[in-house]
mmCIF file with all atom_site columns, C-alpha atoms and ligand atoms in Angstrom:
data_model
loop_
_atom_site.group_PDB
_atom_site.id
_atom_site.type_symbol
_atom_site.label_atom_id
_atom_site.label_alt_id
_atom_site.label_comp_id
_atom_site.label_asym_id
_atom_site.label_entity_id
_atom_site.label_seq_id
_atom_site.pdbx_PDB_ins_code
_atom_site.Cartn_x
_atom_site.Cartn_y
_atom_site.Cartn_z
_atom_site.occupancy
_atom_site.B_iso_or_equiv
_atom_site.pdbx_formal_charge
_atom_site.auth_seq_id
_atom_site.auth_comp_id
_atom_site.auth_asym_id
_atom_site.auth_atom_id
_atom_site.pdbx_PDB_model_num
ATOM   1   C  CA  . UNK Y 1 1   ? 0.000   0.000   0.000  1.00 50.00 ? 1   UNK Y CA  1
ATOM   2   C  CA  . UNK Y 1 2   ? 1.549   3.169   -0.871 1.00 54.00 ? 2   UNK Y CA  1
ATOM   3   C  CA  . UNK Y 1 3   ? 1.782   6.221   1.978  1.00 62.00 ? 3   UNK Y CA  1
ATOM   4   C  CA  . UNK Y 1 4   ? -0.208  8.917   2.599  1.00 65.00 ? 4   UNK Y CA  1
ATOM   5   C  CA  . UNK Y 1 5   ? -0.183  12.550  1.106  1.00 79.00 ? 5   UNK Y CA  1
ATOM   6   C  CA  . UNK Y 1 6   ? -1.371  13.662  4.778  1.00 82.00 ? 6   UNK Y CA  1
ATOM   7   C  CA  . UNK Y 1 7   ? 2.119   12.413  6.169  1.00 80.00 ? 7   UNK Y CA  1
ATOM   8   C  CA  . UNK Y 1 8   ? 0.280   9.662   8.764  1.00 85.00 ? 8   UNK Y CA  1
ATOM   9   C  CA  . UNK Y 1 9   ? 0.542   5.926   8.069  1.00 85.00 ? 9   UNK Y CA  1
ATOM   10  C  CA  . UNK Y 1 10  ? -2.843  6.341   6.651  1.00 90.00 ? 10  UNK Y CA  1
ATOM   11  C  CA  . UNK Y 1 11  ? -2.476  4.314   3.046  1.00 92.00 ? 11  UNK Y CA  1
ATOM   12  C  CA  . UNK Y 1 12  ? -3.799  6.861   0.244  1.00 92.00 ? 12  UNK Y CA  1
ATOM   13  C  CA  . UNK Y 1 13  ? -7.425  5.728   -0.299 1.00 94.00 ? 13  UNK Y CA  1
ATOM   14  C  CA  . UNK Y 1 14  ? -7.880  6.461   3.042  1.00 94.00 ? 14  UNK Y CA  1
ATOM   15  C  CA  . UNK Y 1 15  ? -6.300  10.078  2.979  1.00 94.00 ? 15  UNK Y CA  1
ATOM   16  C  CA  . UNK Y 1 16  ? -8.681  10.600  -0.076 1.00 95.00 ? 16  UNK Y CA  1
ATOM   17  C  CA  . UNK Y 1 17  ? -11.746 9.089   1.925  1.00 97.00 ? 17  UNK Y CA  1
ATOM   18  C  CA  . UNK Y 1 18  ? -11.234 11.360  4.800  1.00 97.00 ? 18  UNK Y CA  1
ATOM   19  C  CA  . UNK Y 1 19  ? -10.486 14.599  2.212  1.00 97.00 ? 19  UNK Y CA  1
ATOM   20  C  CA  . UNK Y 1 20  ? -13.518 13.365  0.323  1.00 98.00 ? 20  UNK Y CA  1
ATOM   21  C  CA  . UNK Y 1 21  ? -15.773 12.566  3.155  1.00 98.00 ? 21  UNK Y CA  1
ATOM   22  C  CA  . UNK Y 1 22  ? -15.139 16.387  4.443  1.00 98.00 ? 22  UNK Y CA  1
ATOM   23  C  CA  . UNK Y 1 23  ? -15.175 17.915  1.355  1.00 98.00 ? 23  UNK Y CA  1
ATOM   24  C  CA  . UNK Y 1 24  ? -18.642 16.289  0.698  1.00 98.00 ? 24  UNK Y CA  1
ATOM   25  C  CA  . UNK Y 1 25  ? -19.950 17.253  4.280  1.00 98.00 ? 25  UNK Y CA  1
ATOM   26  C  CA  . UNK Y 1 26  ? -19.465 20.705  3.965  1.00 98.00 ? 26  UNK Y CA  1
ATOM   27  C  CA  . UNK Y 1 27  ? -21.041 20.200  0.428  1.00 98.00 ? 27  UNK Y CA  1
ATOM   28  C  CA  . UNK Y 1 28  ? -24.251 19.093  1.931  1.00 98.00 ? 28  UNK Y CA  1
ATOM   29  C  CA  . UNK Y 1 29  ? -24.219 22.377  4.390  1.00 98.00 ? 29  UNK Y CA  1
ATOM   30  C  CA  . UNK Y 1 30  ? -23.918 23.975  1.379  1.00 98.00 ? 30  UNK Y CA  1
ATOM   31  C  CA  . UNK Y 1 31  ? -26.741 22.458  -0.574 1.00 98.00 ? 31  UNK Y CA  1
ATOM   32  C  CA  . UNK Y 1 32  ? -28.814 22.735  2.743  1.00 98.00 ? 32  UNK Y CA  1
ATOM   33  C  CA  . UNK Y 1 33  ? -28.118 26.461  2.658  1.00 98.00 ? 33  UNK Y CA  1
ATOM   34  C  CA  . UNK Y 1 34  ? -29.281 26.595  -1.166 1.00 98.00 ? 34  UNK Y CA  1
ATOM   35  C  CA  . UNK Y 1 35  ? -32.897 25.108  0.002  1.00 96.00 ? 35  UNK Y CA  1
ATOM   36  C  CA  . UNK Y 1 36  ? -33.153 28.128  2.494  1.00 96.00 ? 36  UNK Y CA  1
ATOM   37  C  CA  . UNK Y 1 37  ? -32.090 30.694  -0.187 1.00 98.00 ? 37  UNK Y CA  1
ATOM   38  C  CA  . UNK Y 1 38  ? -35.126 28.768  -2.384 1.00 97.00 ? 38  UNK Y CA  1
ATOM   39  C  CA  . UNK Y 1 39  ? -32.965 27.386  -5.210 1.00 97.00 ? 39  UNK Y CA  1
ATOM   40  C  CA  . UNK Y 1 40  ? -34.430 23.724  -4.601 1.00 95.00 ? 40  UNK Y CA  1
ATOM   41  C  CA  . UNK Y 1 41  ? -33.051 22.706  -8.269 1.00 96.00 ? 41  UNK Y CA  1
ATOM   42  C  CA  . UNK Y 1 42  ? -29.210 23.441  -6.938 1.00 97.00 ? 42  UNK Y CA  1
ATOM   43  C  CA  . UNK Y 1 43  ? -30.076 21.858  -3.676 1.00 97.00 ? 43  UNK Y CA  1
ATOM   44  C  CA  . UNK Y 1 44  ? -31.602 18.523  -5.405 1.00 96.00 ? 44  UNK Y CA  1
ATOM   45  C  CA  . UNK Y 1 45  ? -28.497 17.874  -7.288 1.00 97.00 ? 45  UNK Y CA  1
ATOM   46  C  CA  . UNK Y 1 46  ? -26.073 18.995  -4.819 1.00 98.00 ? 46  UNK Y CA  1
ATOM   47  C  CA  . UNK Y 1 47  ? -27.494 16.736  -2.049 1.00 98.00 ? 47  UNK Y CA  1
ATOM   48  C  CA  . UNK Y 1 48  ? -28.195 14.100  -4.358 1.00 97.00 ? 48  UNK Y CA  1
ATOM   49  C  CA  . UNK Y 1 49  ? -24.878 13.789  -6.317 1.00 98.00 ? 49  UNK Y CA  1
ATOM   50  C  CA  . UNK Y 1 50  ? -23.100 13.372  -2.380 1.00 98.00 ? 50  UNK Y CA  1
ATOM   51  C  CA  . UNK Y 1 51  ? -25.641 10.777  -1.391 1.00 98.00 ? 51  UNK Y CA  1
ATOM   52  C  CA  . UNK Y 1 52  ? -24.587 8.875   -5.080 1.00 98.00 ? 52  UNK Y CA  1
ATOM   53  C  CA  . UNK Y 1 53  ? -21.072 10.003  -4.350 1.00 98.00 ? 53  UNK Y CA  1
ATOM   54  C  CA  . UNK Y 1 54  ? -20.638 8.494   -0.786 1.00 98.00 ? 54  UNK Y CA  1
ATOM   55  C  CA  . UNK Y 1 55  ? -22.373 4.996   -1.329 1.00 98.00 ? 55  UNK Y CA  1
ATOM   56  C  CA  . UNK Y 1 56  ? -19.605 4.494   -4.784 1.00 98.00 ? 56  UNK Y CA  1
ATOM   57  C  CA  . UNK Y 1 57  ? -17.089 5.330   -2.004 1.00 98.00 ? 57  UNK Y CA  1
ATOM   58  C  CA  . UNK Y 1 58  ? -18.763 3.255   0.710  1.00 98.00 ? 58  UNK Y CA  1
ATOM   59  C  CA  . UNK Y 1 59  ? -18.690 0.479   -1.431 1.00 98.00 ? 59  UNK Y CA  1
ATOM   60  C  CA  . UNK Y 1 60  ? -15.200 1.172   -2.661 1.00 97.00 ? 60  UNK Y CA  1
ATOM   61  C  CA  . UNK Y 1 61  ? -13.015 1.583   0.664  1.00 97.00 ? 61  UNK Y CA  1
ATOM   62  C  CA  . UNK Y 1 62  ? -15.164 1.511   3.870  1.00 98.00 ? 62  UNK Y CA  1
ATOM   63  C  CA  . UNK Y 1 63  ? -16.841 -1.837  3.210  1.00 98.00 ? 63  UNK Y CA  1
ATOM   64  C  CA  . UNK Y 1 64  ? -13.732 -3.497  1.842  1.00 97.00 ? 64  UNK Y CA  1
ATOM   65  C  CA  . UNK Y 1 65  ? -11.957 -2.349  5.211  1.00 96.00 ? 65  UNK Y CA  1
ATOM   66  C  CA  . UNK Y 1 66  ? -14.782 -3.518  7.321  1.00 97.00 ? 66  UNK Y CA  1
ATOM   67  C  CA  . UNK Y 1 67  ? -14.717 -6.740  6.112  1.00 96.00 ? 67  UNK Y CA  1
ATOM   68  C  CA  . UNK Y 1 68  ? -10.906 -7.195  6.294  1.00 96.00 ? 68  UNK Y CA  1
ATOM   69  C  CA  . UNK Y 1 69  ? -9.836  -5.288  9.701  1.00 93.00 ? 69  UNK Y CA  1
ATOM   70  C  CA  . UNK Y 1 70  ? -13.238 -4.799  12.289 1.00 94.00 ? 70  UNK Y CA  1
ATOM   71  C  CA  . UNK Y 1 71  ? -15.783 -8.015  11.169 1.00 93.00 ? 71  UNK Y CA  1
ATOM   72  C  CA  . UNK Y 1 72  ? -12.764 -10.754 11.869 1.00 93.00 ? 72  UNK Y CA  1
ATOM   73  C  CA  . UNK Y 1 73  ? -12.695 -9.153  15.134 1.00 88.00 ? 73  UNK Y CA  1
ATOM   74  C  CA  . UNK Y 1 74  ? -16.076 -8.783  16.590 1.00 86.00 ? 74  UNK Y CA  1
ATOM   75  C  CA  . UNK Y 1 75  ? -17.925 -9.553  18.762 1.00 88.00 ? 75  UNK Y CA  1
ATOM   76  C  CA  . UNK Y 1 76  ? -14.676 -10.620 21.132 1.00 88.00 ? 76  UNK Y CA  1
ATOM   77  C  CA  . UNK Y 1 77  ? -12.703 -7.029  20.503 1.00 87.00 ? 77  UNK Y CA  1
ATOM   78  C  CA  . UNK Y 1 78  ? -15.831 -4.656  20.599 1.00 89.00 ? 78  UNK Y CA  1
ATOM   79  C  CA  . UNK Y 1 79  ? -14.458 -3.111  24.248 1.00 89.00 ? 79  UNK Y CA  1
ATOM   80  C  CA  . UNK Y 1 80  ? -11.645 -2.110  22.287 1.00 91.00 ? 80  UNK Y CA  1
ATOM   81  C  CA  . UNK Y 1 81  ? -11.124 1.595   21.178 1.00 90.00 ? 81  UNK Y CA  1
ATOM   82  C  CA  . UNK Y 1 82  ? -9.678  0.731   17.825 1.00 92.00 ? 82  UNK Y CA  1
ATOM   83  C  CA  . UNK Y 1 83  ? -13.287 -1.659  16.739 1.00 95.00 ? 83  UNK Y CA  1
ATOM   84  C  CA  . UNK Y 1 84  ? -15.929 -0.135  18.736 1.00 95.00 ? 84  UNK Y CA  1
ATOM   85  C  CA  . UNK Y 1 85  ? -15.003 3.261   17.049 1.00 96.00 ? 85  UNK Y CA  1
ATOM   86  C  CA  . UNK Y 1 86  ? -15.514 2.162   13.518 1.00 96.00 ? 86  UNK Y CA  1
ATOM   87  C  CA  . UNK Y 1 87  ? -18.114 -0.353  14.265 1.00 97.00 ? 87  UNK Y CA  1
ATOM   88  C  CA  . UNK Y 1 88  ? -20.155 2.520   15.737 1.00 97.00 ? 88  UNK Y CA  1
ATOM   89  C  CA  . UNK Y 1 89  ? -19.244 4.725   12.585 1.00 98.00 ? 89  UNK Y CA  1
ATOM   90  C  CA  . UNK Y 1 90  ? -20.344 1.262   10.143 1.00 98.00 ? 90  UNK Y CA  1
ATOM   91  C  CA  . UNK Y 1 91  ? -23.784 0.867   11.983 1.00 98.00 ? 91  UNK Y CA  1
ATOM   92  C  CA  . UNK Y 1 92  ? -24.466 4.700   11.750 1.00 98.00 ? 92  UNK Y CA  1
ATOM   93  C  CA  . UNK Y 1 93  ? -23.091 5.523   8.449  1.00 98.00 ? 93  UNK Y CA  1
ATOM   94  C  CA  . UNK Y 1 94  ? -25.710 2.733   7.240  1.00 98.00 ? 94  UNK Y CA  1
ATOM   95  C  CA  . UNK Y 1 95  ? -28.411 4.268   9.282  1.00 98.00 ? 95  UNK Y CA  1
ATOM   96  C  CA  . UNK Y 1 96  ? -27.025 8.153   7.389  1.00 98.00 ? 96  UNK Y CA  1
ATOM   97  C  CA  . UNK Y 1 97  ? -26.677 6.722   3.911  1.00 98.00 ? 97  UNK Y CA  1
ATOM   98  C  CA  . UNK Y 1 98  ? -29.867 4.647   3.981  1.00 98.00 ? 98  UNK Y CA  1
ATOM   99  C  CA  . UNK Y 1 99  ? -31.943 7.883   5.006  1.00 97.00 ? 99  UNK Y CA  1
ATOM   100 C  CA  . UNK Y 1 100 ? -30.106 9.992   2.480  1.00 98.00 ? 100 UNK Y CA  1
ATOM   101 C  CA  . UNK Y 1 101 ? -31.289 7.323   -0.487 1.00 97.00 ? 101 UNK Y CA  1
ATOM   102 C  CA  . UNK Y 1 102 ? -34.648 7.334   0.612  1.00 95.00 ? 102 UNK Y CA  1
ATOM   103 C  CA  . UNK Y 1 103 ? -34.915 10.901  0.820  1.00 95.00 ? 103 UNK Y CA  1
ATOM   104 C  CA  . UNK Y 1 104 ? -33.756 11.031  -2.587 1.00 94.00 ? 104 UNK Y CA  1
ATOM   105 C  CA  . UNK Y 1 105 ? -35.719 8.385   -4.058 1.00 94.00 ? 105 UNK Y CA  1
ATOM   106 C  CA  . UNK Y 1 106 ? -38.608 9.882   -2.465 1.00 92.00 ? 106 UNK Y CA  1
ATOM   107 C  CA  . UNK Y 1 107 ? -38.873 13.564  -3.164 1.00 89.00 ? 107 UNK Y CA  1
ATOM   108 C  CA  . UNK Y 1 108 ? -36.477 13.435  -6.281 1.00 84.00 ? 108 UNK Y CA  1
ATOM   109 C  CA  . UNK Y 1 109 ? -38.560 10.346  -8.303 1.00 87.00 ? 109 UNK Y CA  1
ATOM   110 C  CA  . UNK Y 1 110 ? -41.893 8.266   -8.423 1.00 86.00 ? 110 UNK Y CA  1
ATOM   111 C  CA  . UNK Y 1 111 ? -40.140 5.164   -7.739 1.00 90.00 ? 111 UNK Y CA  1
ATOM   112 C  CA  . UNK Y 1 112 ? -41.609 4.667   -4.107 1.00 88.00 ? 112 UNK Y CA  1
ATOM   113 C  CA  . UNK Y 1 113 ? -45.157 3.392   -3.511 1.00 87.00 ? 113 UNK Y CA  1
ATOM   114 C  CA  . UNK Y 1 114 ? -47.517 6.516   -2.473 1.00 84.00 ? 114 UNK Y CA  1
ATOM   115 C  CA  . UNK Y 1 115 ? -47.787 4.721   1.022  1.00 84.00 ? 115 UNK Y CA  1
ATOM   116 C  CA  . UNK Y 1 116 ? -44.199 5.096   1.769  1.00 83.00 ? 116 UNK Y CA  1
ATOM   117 C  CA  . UNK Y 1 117 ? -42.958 8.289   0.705  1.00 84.00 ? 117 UNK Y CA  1
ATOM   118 C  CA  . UNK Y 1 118 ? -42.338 11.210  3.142  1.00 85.00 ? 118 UNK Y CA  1
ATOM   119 C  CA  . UNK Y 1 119 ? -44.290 14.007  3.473  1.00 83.00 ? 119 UNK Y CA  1
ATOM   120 C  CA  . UNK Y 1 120 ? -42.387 15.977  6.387  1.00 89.00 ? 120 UNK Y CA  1
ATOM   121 C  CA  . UNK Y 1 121 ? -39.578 16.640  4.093  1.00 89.00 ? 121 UNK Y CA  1
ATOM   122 C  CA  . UNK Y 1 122 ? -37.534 19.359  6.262  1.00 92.00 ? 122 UNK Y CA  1
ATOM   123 C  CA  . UNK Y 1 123 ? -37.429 17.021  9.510  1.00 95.00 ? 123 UNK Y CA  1
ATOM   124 C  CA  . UNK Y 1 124 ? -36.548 14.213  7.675  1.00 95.00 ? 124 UNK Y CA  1
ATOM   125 C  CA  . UNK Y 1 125 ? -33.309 16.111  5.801  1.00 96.00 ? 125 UNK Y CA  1
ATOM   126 C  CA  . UNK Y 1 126 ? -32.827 17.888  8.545  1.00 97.00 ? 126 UNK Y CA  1
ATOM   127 C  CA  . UNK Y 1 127 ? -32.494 14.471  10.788 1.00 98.00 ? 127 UNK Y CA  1
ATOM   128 C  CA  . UNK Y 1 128 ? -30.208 12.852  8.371  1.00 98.00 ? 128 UNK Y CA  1
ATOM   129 C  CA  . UNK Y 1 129 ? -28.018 16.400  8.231  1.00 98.00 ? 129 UNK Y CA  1
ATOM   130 C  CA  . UNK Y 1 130 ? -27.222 15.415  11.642 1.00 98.00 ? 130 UNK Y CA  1
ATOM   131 C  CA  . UNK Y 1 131 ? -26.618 11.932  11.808 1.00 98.00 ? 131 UNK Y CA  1
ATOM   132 C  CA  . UNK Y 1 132 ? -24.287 12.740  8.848  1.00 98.00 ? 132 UNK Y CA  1
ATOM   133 C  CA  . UNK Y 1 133 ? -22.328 14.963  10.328 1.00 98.00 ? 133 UNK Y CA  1
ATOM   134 C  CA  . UNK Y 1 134 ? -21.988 12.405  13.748 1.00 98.00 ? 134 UNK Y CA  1
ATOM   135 C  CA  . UNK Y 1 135 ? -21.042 9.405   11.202 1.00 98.00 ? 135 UNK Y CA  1
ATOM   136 C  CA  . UNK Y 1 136 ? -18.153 11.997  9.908  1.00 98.00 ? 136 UNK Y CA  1
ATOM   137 C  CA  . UNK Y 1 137 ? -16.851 12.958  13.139 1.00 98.00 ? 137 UNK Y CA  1
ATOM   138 C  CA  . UNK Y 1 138 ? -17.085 9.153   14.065 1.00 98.00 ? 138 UNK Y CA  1
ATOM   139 C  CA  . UNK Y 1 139 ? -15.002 8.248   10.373 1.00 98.00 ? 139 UNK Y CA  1
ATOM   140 C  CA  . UNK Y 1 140 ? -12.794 11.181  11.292 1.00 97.00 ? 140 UNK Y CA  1
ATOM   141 C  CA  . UNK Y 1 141 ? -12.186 9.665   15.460 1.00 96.00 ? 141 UNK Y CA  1
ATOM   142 C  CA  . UNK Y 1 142 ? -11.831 5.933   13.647 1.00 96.00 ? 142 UNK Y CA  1
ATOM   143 C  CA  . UNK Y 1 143 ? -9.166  7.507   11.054 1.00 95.00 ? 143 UNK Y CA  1
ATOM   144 C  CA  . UNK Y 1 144 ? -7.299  9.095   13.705 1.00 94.00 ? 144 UNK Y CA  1
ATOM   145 C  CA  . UNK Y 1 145 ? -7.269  5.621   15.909 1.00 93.00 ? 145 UNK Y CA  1
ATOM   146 C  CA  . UNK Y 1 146 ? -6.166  3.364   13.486 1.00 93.00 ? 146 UNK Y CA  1
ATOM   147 C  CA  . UNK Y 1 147 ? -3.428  6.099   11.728 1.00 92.00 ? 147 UNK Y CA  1
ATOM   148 C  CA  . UNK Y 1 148 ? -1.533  8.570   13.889 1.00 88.00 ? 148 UNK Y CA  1
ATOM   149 C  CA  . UNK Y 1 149 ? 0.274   8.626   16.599 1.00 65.00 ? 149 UNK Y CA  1
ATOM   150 C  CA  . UNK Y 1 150 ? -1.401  7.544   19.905 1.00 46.00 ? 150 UNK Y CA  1
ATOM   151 C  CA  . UNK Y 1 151 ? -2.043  4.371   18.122 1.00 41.00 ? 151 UNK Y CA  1
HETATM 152 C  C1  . LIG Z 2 .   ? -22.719 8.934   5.885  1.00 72.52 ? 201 LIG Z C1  1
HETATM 153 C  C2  . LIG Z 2 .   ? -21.959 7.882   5.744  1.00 72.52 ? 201 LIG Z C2  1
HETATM 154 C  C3  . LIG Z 2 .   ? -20.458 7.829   6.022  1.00 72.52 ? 201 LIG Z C3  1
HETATM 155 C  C4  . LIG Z 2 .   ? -19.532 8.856   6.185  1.00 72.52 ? 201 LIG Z C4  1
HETATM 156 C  C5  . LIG Z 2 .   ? -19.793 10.362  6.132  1.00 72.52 ? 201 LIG Z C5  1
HETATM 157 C  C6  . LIG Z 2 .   ? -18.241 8.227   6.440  1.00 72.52 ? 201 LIG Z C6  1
HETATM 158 C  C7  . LIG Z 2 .   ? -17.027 8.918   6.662  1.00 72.52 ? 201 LIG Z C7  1
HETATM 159 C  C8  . LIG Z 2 .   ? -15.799 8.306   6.923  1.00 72.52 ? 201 LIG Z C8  1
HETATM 160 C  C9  . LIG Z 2 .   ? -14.526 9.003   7.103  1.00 72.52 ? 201 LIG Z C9  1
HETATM 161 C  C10 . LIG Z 2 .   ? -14.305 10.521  7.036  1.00 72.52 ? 201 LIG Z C10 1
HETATM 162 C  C11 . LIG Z 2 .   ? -13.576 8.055   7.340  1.00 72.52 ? 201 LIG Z C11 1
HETATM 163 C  C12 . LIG Z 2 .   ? -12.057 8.292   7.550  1.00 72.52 ? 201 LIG Z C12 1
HETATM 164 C  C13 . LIG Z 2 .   ? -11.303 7.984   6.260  1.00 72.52 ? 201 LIG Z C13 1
HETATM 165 C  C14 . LIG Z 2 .   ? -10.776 6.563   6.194  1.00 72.52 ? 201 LIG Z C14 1
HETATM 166 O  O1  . LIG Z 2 .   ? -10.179 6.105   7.172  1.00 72.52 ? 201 LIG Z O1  1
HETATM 167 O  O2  . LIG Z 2 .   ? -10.962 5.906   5.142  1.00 72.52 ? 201 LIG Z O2  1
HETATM 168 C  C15 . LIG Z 2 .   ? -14.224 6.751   7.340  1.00 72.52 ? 201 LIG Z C15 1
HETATM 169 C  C16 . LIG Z 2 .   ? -13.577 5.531   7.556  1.00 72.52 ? 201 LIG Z C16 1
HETATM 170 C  C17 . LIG Z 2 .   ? -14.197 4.302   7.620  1.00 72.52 ? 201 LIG Z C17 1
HETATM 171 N  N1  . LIG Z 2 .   ? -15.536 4.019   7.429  1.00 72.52 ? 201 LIG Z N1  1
HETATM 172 FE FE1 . LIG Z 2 .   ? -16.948 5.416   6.950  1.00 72.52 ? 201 LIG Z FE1 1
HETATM 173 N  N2  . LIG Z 2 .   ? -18.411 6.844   6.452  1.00 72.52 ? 201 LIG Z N2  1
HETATM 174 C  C18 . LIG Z 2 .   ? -19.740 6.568   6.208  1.00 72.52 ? 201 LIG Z C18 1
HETATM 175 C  C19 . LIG Z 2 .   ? -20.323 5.298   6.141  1.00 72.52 ? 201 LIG Z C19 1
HETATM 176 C  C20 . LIG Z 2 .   ? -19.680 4.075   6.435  1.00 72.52 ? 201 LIG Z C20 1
HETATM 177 C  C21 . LIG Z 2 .   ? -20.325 2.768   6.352  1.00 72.52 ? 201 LIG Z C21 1
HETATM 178 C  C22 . LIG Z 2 .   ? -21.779 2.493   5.948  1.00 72.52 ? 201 LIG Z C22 1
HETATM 179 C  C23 . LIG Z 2 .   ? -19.386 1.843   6.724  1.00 72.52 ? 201 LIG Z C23 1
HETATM 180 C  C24 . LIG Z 2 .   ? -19.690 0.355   6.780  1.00 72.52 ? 201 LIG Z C24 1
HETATM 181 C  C25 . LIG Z 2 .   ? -18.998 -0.550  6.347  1.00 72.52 ? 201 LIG Z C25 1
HETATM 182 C  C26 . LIG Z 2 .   ? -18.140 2.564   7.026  1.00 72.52 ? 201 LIG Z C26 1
HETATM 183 C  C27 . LIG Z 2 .   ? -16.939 1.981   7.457  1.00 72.52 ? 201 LIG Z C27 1
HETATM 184 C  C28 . LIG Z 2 .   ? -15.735 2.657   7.594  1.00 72.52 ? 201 LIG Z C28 1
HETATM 185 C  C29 . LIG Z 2 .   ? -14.444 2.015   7.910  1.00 72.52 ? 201 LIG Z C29 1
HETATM 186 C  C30 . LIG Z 2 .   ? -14.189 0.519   8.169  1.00 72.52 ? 201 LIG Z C30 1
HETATM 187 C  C31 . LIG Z 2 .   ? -13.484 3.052   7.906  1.00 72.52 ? 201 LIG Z C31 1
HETATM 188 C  C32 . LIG Z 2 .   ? -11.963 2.885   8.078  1.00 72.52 ? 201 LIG Z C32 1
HETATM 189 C  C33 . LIG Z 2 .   ? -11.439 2.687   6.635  1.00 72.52 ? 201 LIG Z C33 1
HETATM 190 C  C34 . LIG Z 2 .   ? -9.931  2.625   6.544  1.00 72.52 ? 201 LIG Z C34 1
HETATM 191 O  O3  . LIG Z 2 .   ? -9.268  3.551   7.004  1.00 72.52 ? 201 LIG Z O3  1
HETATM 192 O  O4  . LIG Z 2 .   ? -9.426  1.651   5.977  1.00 72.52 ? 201 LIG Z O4  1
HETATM 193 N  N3  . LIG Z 2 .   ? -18.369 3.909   6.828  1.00 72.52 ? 201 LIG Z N3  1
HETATM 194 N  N4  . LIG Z 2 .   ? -15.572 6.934   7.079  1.00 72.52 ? 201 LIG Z N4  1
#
């Protein structure tokens, strides 16, 4: 695995998860900020093109890394800093990107059955705003365990 651009042992798809993951945060503060100023177009596509953006990358690195370095591992290591960190970032990054897709399937397309679409559209982006940003600071905590220093 080659080394970081960052300068920690991080290898570099995980430098360019944690640049992209924050990059694409503050992207959805942005998009979130376009809804308020009433350019819903701008914020559609912004929001949705993350959502799209983060499940290629989910499926890419975080997955892969899952599988390899925390699943092995559980349920014996869970007490440990280095697992329960990320497995607490895995379960709520599903919960984050599963509520961003269905937000997206169900005010951006027809797809969904009447029954289940939402209808309370500002709690429910709001909601998943949040949990975002707590599944990022939980990525960021896990990146920082597993590649600097006080490893
Ligand atoms: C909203 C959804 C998510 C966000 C914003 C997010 C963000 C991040 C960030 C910033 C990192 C640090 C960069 C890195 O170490 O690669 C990270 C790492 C990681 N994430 Fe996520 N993540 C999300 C969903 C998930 C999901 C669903 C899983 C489930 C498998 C997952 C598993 C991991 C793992 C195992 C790492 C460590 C990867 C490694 O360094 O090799 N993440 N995530």
């Amino acid at each position: 695995m080659s080394k970081s651009f960052l300068g920690t042992a991080a290898p570099t798809y995980a430098e360019l998860t944690l640049v992209l993951e924050i990059a694409m945060g503050v992207g959805l503060l942005i998009g979130a900020q376009l809804a308020r100023l009433r350019r819903y177009r701008w914020h559609a596509w912004c929001q949705s093109l993350i959502v799209l953006l983060n499940l290629v990358l989910i499926a890419l690195t975080m997955i892969p890394a899952f599988h390899r370095q925390v699943l092995p591992k559980l349920p014996s290591r869970i007490g440990k800093r280095y697992y329960a960190l990320a497995a607490t970032h895995a379960a709520l990054g599903g919960v984050a990107e599963f509520g961003g897709m269905y937000i997206l399937l169900a005010a951006g397309t027809e797809i969904l059955p009447k029954k289940v679409r939402i209808k309370r559209y500002k709690f429910w982006m709001r909601s998943v705003l949040v949990v975002w940003w707590m599944v990022l600071f939980l990525g960021i905590a896990t990146y920082a365990r597993w590649y600097m220093i006080w490893r």
